Amino acid sequence: KCAEAQAVPWAWLVDGGRATAPAKYGVLRASLALVQRFADCYAPLPAFVELFAPLARLLDKVGARLPQFKLQQAPDAVRAQLDGLRARLGEQLAEARAARRPLKLQHHRPMALVTVAPKFESSYNLETHYDPDRDRNELTKLRRQVAKERRGAVRELRRDAQFLAGERLREQRAKDSAYASKMKKAWSVLESDQSEMKKLDRQRIKERKAKV
């Protein structure tokens, strides 16, 4: 059958000639041979039904319309090849449908939970790192040391700020006290001068009265 399909003259497809009835039936036979070849090749695939079920319906239509073709009577070889292909493809489709199984979840043996005896440290210390990874342990230690140094630096800066604020307040109080003492002395001098002036004024008034 394959040899007969290969012997079909294909020149009319290229040179624009008009195909004769034998040539057209030769093309049909070559197509049927290719369908059979691909069906045998892809039969093991899970998607065989989806691939070839449409072709099976098409072959049924071709078989039903074969006597109505506007050609000369179809050769017996074409009819036999078409019927054989339809029967073979029907069997392959039936076998593929029968081999299918519904999808289901994979079944695994139940896994036992891993039980590990707890590890206790009799001399546990918050400052000690018990991480088995040395690099990570060192990194954690350095981070804690940096945080500790940062807190210490902030504490020292706060103390220095408080000390400076206290010194400024002490200096301001000393200045205020010196200014108050200075002003007190000035008021004392002014009050004494005022008192002396009043005494002189009273004495002058007495002297004037005595002259009169």
PDB file of C-alpha atoms in Angstrom:
ATOM      1  CA  LYS A   1       0.000   0.000   0.000  1.00  0.00           C
ATOM      2  CA  CYS A   2       2.805   2.388   0.805  1.00  0.00           C
ATOM      3  CA  ALA A   3       4.514   1.596  -2.485  1.00  0.00           C
ATOM      4  CA  GLU A   4       1.298   2.309  -4.346  1.00  0.00           C
ATOM      5  CA  ALA A   5       0.896   5.606  -2.473  1.00  0.00           C
ATOM      6  CA  GLN A   6       4.419   6.655  -3.326  1.00  0.00           C
ATOM      7  CA  ALA A   7       3.819   5.828  -7.014  1.00  0.00           C
ATOM      8  CA  VAL A   8       1.015   8.378  -7.312  1.00  0.00           C
ATOM      9  CA  PRO A   9       1.918  11.110  -9.855  1.00  0.00           C
ATOM     10  CA  TRP A  10       2.136  14.411  -7.951  1.00  0.00           C
ATOM     11  CA  ALA A  11       3.222  16.637 -10.835  1.00  0.00           C
ATOM     12  CA  TRP A  12      -0.288  17.998 -11.363  1.00  0.00           C
ATOM     13  CA  LEU A  13      -0.112  19.684  -7.946  1.00  0.00           C
ATOM     14  CA  VAL A  14       2.828  21.814  -9.127  1.00  0.00           C
ATOM     15  CA  ASP A  15       2.377  22.495 -12.807  1.00  0.00           C
ATOM     16  CA  GLY A  16      -1.287  23.481 -12.480  1.00  0.00           C
ATOM     17  CA  GLY A  17      -2.520  20.536 -14.511  1.00  0.00           C
ATOM     18  CA  ARG A  18      -5.897  18.942 -14.068  1.00  0.00           C
ATOM     19  CA  ALA A  19      -5.927  15.796 -11.966  1.00  0.00           C
ATOM     20  CA  THR A  20      -7.600  12.693 -13.293  1.00  0.00           C
ATOM     21  CA  ALA A  21      -9.834  10.428 -11.249  1.00  0.00           C
ATOM     22  CA  PRO A  22      -7.096   7.822 -10.693  1.00  0.00           C
ATOM     23  CA  ALA A  23      -4.767  10.546  -9.447  1.00  0.00           C
ATOM     24  CA  LYS A  24      -7.376  11.802  -6.973  1.00  0.00           C
ATOM     25  CA  TYR A  25      -8.024   8.311  -5.707  1.00  0.00           C
ATOM     26  CA  GLY A  26      -4.262   7.902  -5.397  1.00  0.00           C
ATOM     27  CA  VAL A  27      -4.125  10.979  -3.180  1.00  0.00           C
ATOM     28  CA  LEU A  28      -6.948   9.552  -1.071  1.00  0.00           C
ATOM     29  CA  ARG A  29      -5.114   6.255  -0.686  1.00  0.00           C
ATOM     30  CA  ALA A  30      -1.893   8.053   0.292  1.00  0.00           C
ATOM     31  CA  SER A  31      -3.814  10.068   2.895  1.00  0.00           C
ATOM     32  CA  LEU A  32      -5.404   6.914   4.323  1.00  0.00           C
ATOM     33  CA  ALA A  33      -1.977   5.281   4.531  1.00  0.00           C
ATOM     34  CA  LEU A  34      -0.573   8.307   6.400  1.00  0.00           C
ATOM     35  CA  VAL A  35      -3.476   8.271   8.854  1.00  0.00           C
ATOM     36  CA  GLN A  36      -2.874   4.580   9.541  1.00  0.00           C
ATOM     37  CA  ARG A  37       0.870   5.162   9.983  1.00  0.00           C
ATOM     38  CA  PHE A  38       0.353   8.015  12.458  1.00  0.00           C
ATOM     39  CA  ALA A  39      -2.374   6.096  14.285  1.00  0.00           C
ATOM     40  CA  ASP A  40       0.008   3.164  14.857  1.00  0.00           C
ATOM     41  CA  CYS A  41       2.729   5.611  15.936  1.00  0.00           C
ATOM     42  CA  TYR A  42       0.634   7.568  18.463  1.00  0.00           C
ATOM     43  CA  ALA A  43      -1.533   4.734  19.784  1.00  0.00           C
ATOM     44  CA  PRO A  44       0.337   4.533  23.145  1.00  0.00           C
ATOM     45  CA  LEU A  45      -0.216   8.235  23.896  1.00  0.00           C
ATOM     46  CA  PRO A  46      -2.757   9.175  26.597  1.00  0.00           C
ATOM     47  CA  ALA A  47      -4.224  11.795  24.221  1.00  0.00           C
ATOM     48  CA  PHE A  48      -4.793   9.309  21.380  1.00  0.00           C
ATOM     49  CA  VAL A  49      -8.574   9.595  21.700  1.00  0.00           C
ATOM     50  CA  GLU A  50      -8.501  13.382  21.415  1.00  0.00           C
ATOM     51  CA  LEU A  51      -6.138  13.212  18.429  1.00  0.00           C
ATOM     52  CA  PHE A  52      -7.857  10.604  16.282  1.00  0.00           C
ATOM     53  CA  ALA A  53     -11.537  10.652  17.294  1.00  0.00           C
ATOM     54  CA  PRO A  54     -12.173  13.618  14.924  1.00  0.00           C
ATOM     55  CA  LEU A  55     -10.381  11.720  12.134  1.00  0.00           C
ATOM     56  CA  ALA A  56     -12.555   8.666  12.771  1.00  0.00           C
ATOM     57  CA  ARG A  57     -15.699  10.768  12.348  1.00  0.00           C
ATOM     58  CA  LEU A  58     -14.227  12.278   9.164  1.00  0.00           C
ATOM     59  CA  LEU A  59     -13.479   8.811   7.777  1.00  0.00           C
ATOM     60  CA  ASP A  60     -17.064   7.754   8.501  1.00  0.00           C
ATOM     61  CA  LYS A  61     -18.293  10.734   6.450  1.00  0.00           C
ATOM     62  CA  VAL A  62     -15.875   9.881   3.626  1.00  0.00           C
ATOM     63  CA  GLY A  63     -17.113   6.288   3.624  1.00  0.00           C
ATOM     64  CA  ALA A  64     -20.725   7.454   3.501  1.00  0.00           C
ATOM     65  CA  ARG A  65     -20.087   9.887   0.623  1.00  0.00           C
ATOM     66  CA  LEU A  66     -17.694   7.731  -1.355  1.00  0.00           C
ATOM     67  CA  PRO A  67     -20.418   6.427  -3.697  1.00  0.00           C
ATOM     68  CA  GLN A  68     -21.593  10.021  -4.320  1.00  0.00           C
ATOM     69  CA  PHE A  69     -18.246  11.388  -5.539  1.00  0.00           C
ATOM     70  CA  LYS A  70     -18.453  12.904  -9.016  1.00  0.00           C
ATOM     71  CA  LEU A  71     -15.754  10.563 -10.199  1.00  0.00           C
ATOM     72  CA  GLN A  72     -15.667   7.211 -11.792  1.00  0.00           C
ATOM     73  CA  GLN A  73     -16.538   4.262  -9.631  1.00  0.00           C
ATOM     74  CA  ALA A  74     -14.139   4.037  -6.679  1.00  0.00           C
ATOM     75  CA  PRO A  75     -11.713   1.137  -7.030  1.00  0.00           C
ATOM     76  CA  ASP A  76     -12.186  -1.815  -4.753  1.00  0.00           C
ATOM     77  CA  ALA A  77      -8.712  -1.234  -3.295  1.00  0.00           C
ATOM     78  CA  VAL A  78      -9.769   2.225  -2.070  1.00  0.00           C
ATOM     79  CA  ARG A  79     -12.928   0.872  -0.492  1.00  0.00           C
ATOM     80  CA  ALA A  80     -11.043  -1.968   1.152  1.00  0.00           C
ATOM     81  CA  GLN A  81      -8.320   0.368   2.461  1.00  0.00           C
ATOM     82  CA  LEU A  82     -10.894   2.827   3.831  1.00  0.00           C
ATOM     83  CA  ASP A  83     -12.931   0.085   5.526  1.00  0.00           C
ATOM     84  CA  GLY A  84      -9.807  -1.487   6.983  1.00  0.00           C
ATOM     85  CA  LEU A  85      -8.595   1.860   8.321  1.00  0.00           C
ATOM     86  CA  ARG A  86     -11.987   2.632   9.861  1.00  0.00           C
ATOM     87  CA  ALA A  87     -12.102  -0.770  11.540  1.00  0.00           C
ATOM     88  CA  ARG A  88      -8.487  -0.555  12.759  1.00  0.00           C
ATOM     89  CA  LEU A  89      -8.894   2.996  14.042  1.00  0.00           C
ATOM     90  CA  GLY A  90     -12.137   2.049  15.784  1.00  0.00           C
ATOM     91  CA  GLU A  91     -10.365  -0.808  17.590  1.00  0.00           C
ATOM     92  CA  GLN A  92      -7.496   1.455  18.623  1.00  0.00           C
ATOM     93  CA  LEU A  93      -9.887   4.103  19.952  1.00  0.00           C
ATOM     94  CA  ALA A  94     -11.840   1.480  21.891  1.00  0.00           C
ATOM     95  CA  GLU A  95      -8.634   0.111  23.419  1.00  0.00           C
ATOM     96  CA  ALA A  96      -7.455   3.626  24.326  1.00  0.00           C
ATOM     97  CA  ARG A  97     -10.764   4.449  26.019  1.00  0.00           C
ATOM     98  CA  ALA A  98     -10.730   1.149  27.904  1.00  0.00           C
ATOM     99  CA  ALA A  99      -7.159   1.744  29.111  1.00  0.00           C
ATOM    100  CA  ARG A 100      -8.034   5.072  30.630  1.00  0.00           C
ATOM    101  CA  ARG A 101      -8.355   5.356  34.384  1.00  0.00           C
ATOM    102  CA  PRO A 102      -9.831   8.266  36.321  1.00  0.00           C
ATOM    103  CA  LEU A 103      -7.315  10.577  37.934  1.00  0.00           C
ATOM    104  CA  LYS A 104      -6.737  10.181  41.651  1.00  0.00           C
ATOM    105  CA  LEU A 105      -4.387  11.519  44.223  1.00  0.00           C
ATOM    106  CA  GLN A 106      -1.075   9.808  44.692  1.00  0.00           C
ATOM    107  CA  HIS A 107      -1.087   7.364  47.553  1.00  0.00           C
ATOM    108  CA  HIS A 108       1.841   7.617  49.922  1.00  0.00           C
ATOM    109  CA  ARG A 109       2.577   5.640  53.000  1.00  0.00           C
ATOM    110  CA  PRO A 110       1.878   7.658  56.134  1.00  0.00           C
ATOM    111  CA  MET A 111       5.057   9.245  57.389  1.00  0.00           C
ATOM    112  CA  ALA A 112       5.832   8.847  61.045  1.00  0.00           C
ATOM    113  CA  LEU A 113       6.486  12.021  62.974  1.00  0.00           C
ATOM    114  CA  VAL A 114      10.113  12.519  63.861  1.00  0.00           C
ATOM    115  CA  THR A 115      10.475  12.398  67.625  1.00  0.00           C
ATOM    116  CA  VAL A 116      13.590  13.896  69.139  1.00  0.00           C
ATOM    117  CA  ALA A 117      14.390  13.918  72.809  1.00  0.00           C
ATOM    118  CA  PRO A 118      14.454  17.516  74.069  1.00  0.00           C
ATOM    119  CA  LYS A 119      17.885  18.934  74.832  1.00  0.00           C
ATOM    120  CA  PHE A 120      18.178  20.870  78.063  1.00  0.00           C
ATOM    121  CA  GLU A 121      21.053  23.050  79.204  1.00  0.00           C
ATOM    122  CA  SER A 122      21.563  22.674  82.923  1.00  0.00           C
ATOM    123  CA  SER A 123      23.616  25.882  83.088  1.00  0.00           C
ATOM    124  CA  TYR A 124      21.627  27.990  80.652  1.00  0.00           C
ATOM    125  CA  ASN A 125      22.747  31.579  80.359  1.00  0.00           C
ATOM    126  CA  LEU A 126      21.041  34.386  78.447  1.00  0.00           C
ATOM    127  CA  GLU A 127      24.418  35.793  77.415  1.00  0.00           C
ATOM    128  CA  THR A 128      25.505  32.503  75.869  1.00  0.00           C
ATOM    129  CA  HIS A 129      24.526  31.539  72.324  1.00  0.00           C
ATOM    130  CA  TYR A 130      23.698  27.897  71.736  1.00  0.00           C
ATOM    131  CA  ASP A 131      23.367  28.059  67.978  1.00  0.00           C
ATOM    132  CA  PRO A 132      25.344  25.183  66.375  1.00  0.00           C
ATOM    133  CA  ASP A 133      26.228  27.366  63.392  1.00  0.00           C
ATOM    134  CA  ARG A 134      29.483  29.101  64.357  1.00  0.00           C
ATOM    135  CA  ASP A 135      29.274  31.880  61.787  1.00  0.00           C
ATOM    136  CA  ARG A 136      25.709  32.722  62.707  1.00  0.00           C
ATOM    137  CA  ASN A 137      26.620  32.510  66.379  1.00  0.00           C
ATOM    138  CA  GLU A 138      29.498  34.951  65.921  1.00  0.00           C
ATOM    139  CA  LEU A 139      27.295  37.287  63.873  1.00  0.00           C
ATOM    140  CA  THR A 140      24.627  37.284  66.591  1.00  0.00           C
ATOM    141  CA  LYS A 141      27.280  37.952  69.235  1.00  0.00           C
ATOM    142  CA  LEU A 142      28.685  40.883  67.258  1.00  0.00           C
ATOM    143  CA  ARG A 143      25.210  42.327  66.728  1.00  0.00           C
ATOM    144  CA  ARG A 144      24.469  42.159  70.446  1.00  0.00           C
ATOM    145  CA  GLN A 145      27.840  43.712  71.249  1.00  0.00           C
ATOM    146  CA  VAL A 146      27.196  46.558  68.797  1.00  0.00           C
ATOM    147  CA  ALA A 147      23.752  47.128  70.313  1.00  0.00           C
ATOM    148  CA  LYS A 148      25.278  47.133  73.811  1.00  0.00           C
ATOM    149  CA  GLU A 149      27.970  49.619  72.789  1.00  0.00           C
ATOM    150  CA  ARG A 150      25.349  51.819  71.138  1.00  0.00           C
ATOM    151  CA  ARG A 151      23.245  51.846  74.298  1.00  0.00           C
ATOM    152  CA  GLY A 152      26.349  52.689  76.358  1.00  0.00           C
ATOM    153  CA  ALA A 153      27.269  55.536  74.014  1.00  0.00           C
ATOM    154  CA  VAL A 154      23.728  56.928  74.173  1.00  0.00           C
ATOM    155  CA  ARG A 155      23.831  56.689  77.960  1.00  0.00           C
ATOM    156  CA  GLU A 156      27.149  58.578  78.138  1.00  0.00           C
ATOM    157  CA  LEU A 157      25.875  61.253  75.747  1.00  0.00           C
ATOM    158  CA  ARG A 158      22.785  61.670  77.903  1.00  0.00           C
ATOM    159  CA  ARG A 159      24.916  62.035  81.045  1.00  0.00           C
ATOM    160  CA  ASP A 160      27.181  64.577  79.346  1.00  0.00           C
ATOM    161  CA  ALA A 161      24.139  66.549  78.218  1.00  0.00           C
ATOM    162  CA  GLN A 162      22.736  66.536  81.756  1.00  0.00           C
ATOM    163  CA  PHE A 163      26.100  67.629  83.176  1.00  0.00           C
ATOM    164  CA  LEU A 164      26.429  70.478  80.687  1.00  0.00           C
ATOM    165  CA  ALA A 165      22.862  71.575  81.376  1.00  0.00           C
ATOM    166  CA  GLY A 166      23.602  71.597  85.138  1.00  0.00           C
ATOM    167  CA  GLU A 167      26.785  73.615  84.630  1.00  0.00           C
ATOM    168  CA  ARG A 168      24.943  76.137  82.497  1.00  0.00           C
ATOM    169  CA  LEU A 169      22.231  76.431  85.135  1.00  0.00           C
ATOM    170  CA  ARG A 170      24.859  76.902  87.893  1.00  0.00           C
ATOM    171  CA  GLU A 171      26.634  79.603  85.904  1.00  0.00           C
ATOM    172  CA  GLN A 172      23.347  81.367  85.220  1.00  0.00           C
ATOM    173  CA  ARG A 173      22.396  81.249  88.889  1.00  0.00           C
ATOM    174  CA  ALA A 174      25.818  82.652  89.849  1.00  0.00           C
ATOM    175  CA  LYS A 175      25.390  85.483  87.347  1.00  0.00           C
ATOM    176  CA  ASP A 176      21.878  86.181  88.614  1.00  0.00           C
ATOM    177  CA  SER A 177      23.140  86.220  92.230  1.00  0.00           C
ATOM    178  CA  ALA A 178      26.018  88.615  91.395  1.00  0.00           C
ATOM    179  CA  TYR A 179      23.619  90.894  89.523  1.00  0.00           C
ATOM    180  CA  ALA A 180      21.154  90.848  92.402  1.00  0.00           C
ATOM    181  CA  SER A 181      23.925  91.670  94.908  1.00  0.00           C
ATOM    182  CA  LYS A 182      25.176  94.495  92.702  1.00  0.00           C
ATOM    183  CA  MET A 183      21.693  95.945  92.348  1.00  0.00           C
ATOM    184  CA  LYS A 184      21.140  95.624  96.092  1.00  0.00           C
ATOM    185  CA  LYS A 185      24.286  97.610  96.787  1.00  0.00           C
ATOM    186  CA  ALA A 186      23.236 100.259  94.265  1.00  0.00           C
ATOM    187  CA  TRP A 187      19.787 100.581  95.865  1.00  0.00           C
ATOM    188  CA  SER A 188      21.416 100.843  99.267  1.00  0.00           C
ATOM    189  CA  VAL A 189      23.636 103.728  98.093  1.00  0.00           C
ATOM    190  CA  LEU A 190      20.658 105.443  96.467  1.00  0.00           C
ATOM    191  CA  GLU A 191      18.556 105.066  99.621  1.00  0.00           C
ATOM    192  CA  SER A 192      21.327 106.489 101.818  1.00  0.00           C
ATOM    193  CA  ASP A 193      21.798 109.422  99.444  1.00  0.00           C
ATOM    194  CA  GLN A 194      18.077 110.029  99.440  1.00  0.00           C
ATOM    195  CA  SER A 195      18.027 109.989 103.228  1.00  0.00           C
ATOM    196  CA  GLU A 196      20.891 112.491 103.428  1.00  0.00           C
ATOM    197  CA  MET A 197      19.133 114.781 100.964  1.00  0.00           C
ATOM    198  CA  LYS A 198      15.955 114.680 103.028  1.00  0.00           C
ATOM    199  CA  LYS A 199      17.900 115.541 106.193  1.00  0.00           C
ATOM    200  CA  LEU A 200      19.534 118.500 104.432  1.00  0.00           C
ATOM    201  CA  ASP A 201      16.161 119.691 103.172  1.00  0.00           C
ATOM    202  CA  ARG A 202      14.654 119.542 106.680  1.00  0.00           C
ATOM    203  CA  GLN A 203      17.629 121.369 108.125  1.00  0.00           C
ATOM    204  CA  ARG A 204      17.338 124.160 105.543  1.00  0.00           C
ATOM    205  CA  ILE A 205      13.660 124.527 106.262  1.00  0.00           C
ATOM    206  CA  LYS A 206      14.401 124.888 110.023  1.00  0.00           C
ATOM    207  CA  GLU A 207      17.096 127.464 109.363  1.00  0.00           C
ATOM    208  CA  ARG A 208      14.727 129.542 107.217  1.00  0.00           C
ATOM    209  CA  LYS A 209      12.042 129.422 109.891  1.00  0.00           C
ATOM    210  CA  ALA A 210      14.583 130.505 112.533  1.00  0.00           C
ATOM    211  CA  LYS A 211      15.600 133.593 110.532  1.00  0.00           C
ATOM    212  CA  VAL A 212      11.999 134.686 110.134  1.00  0.00           C
TER     213      VAL A 212
END
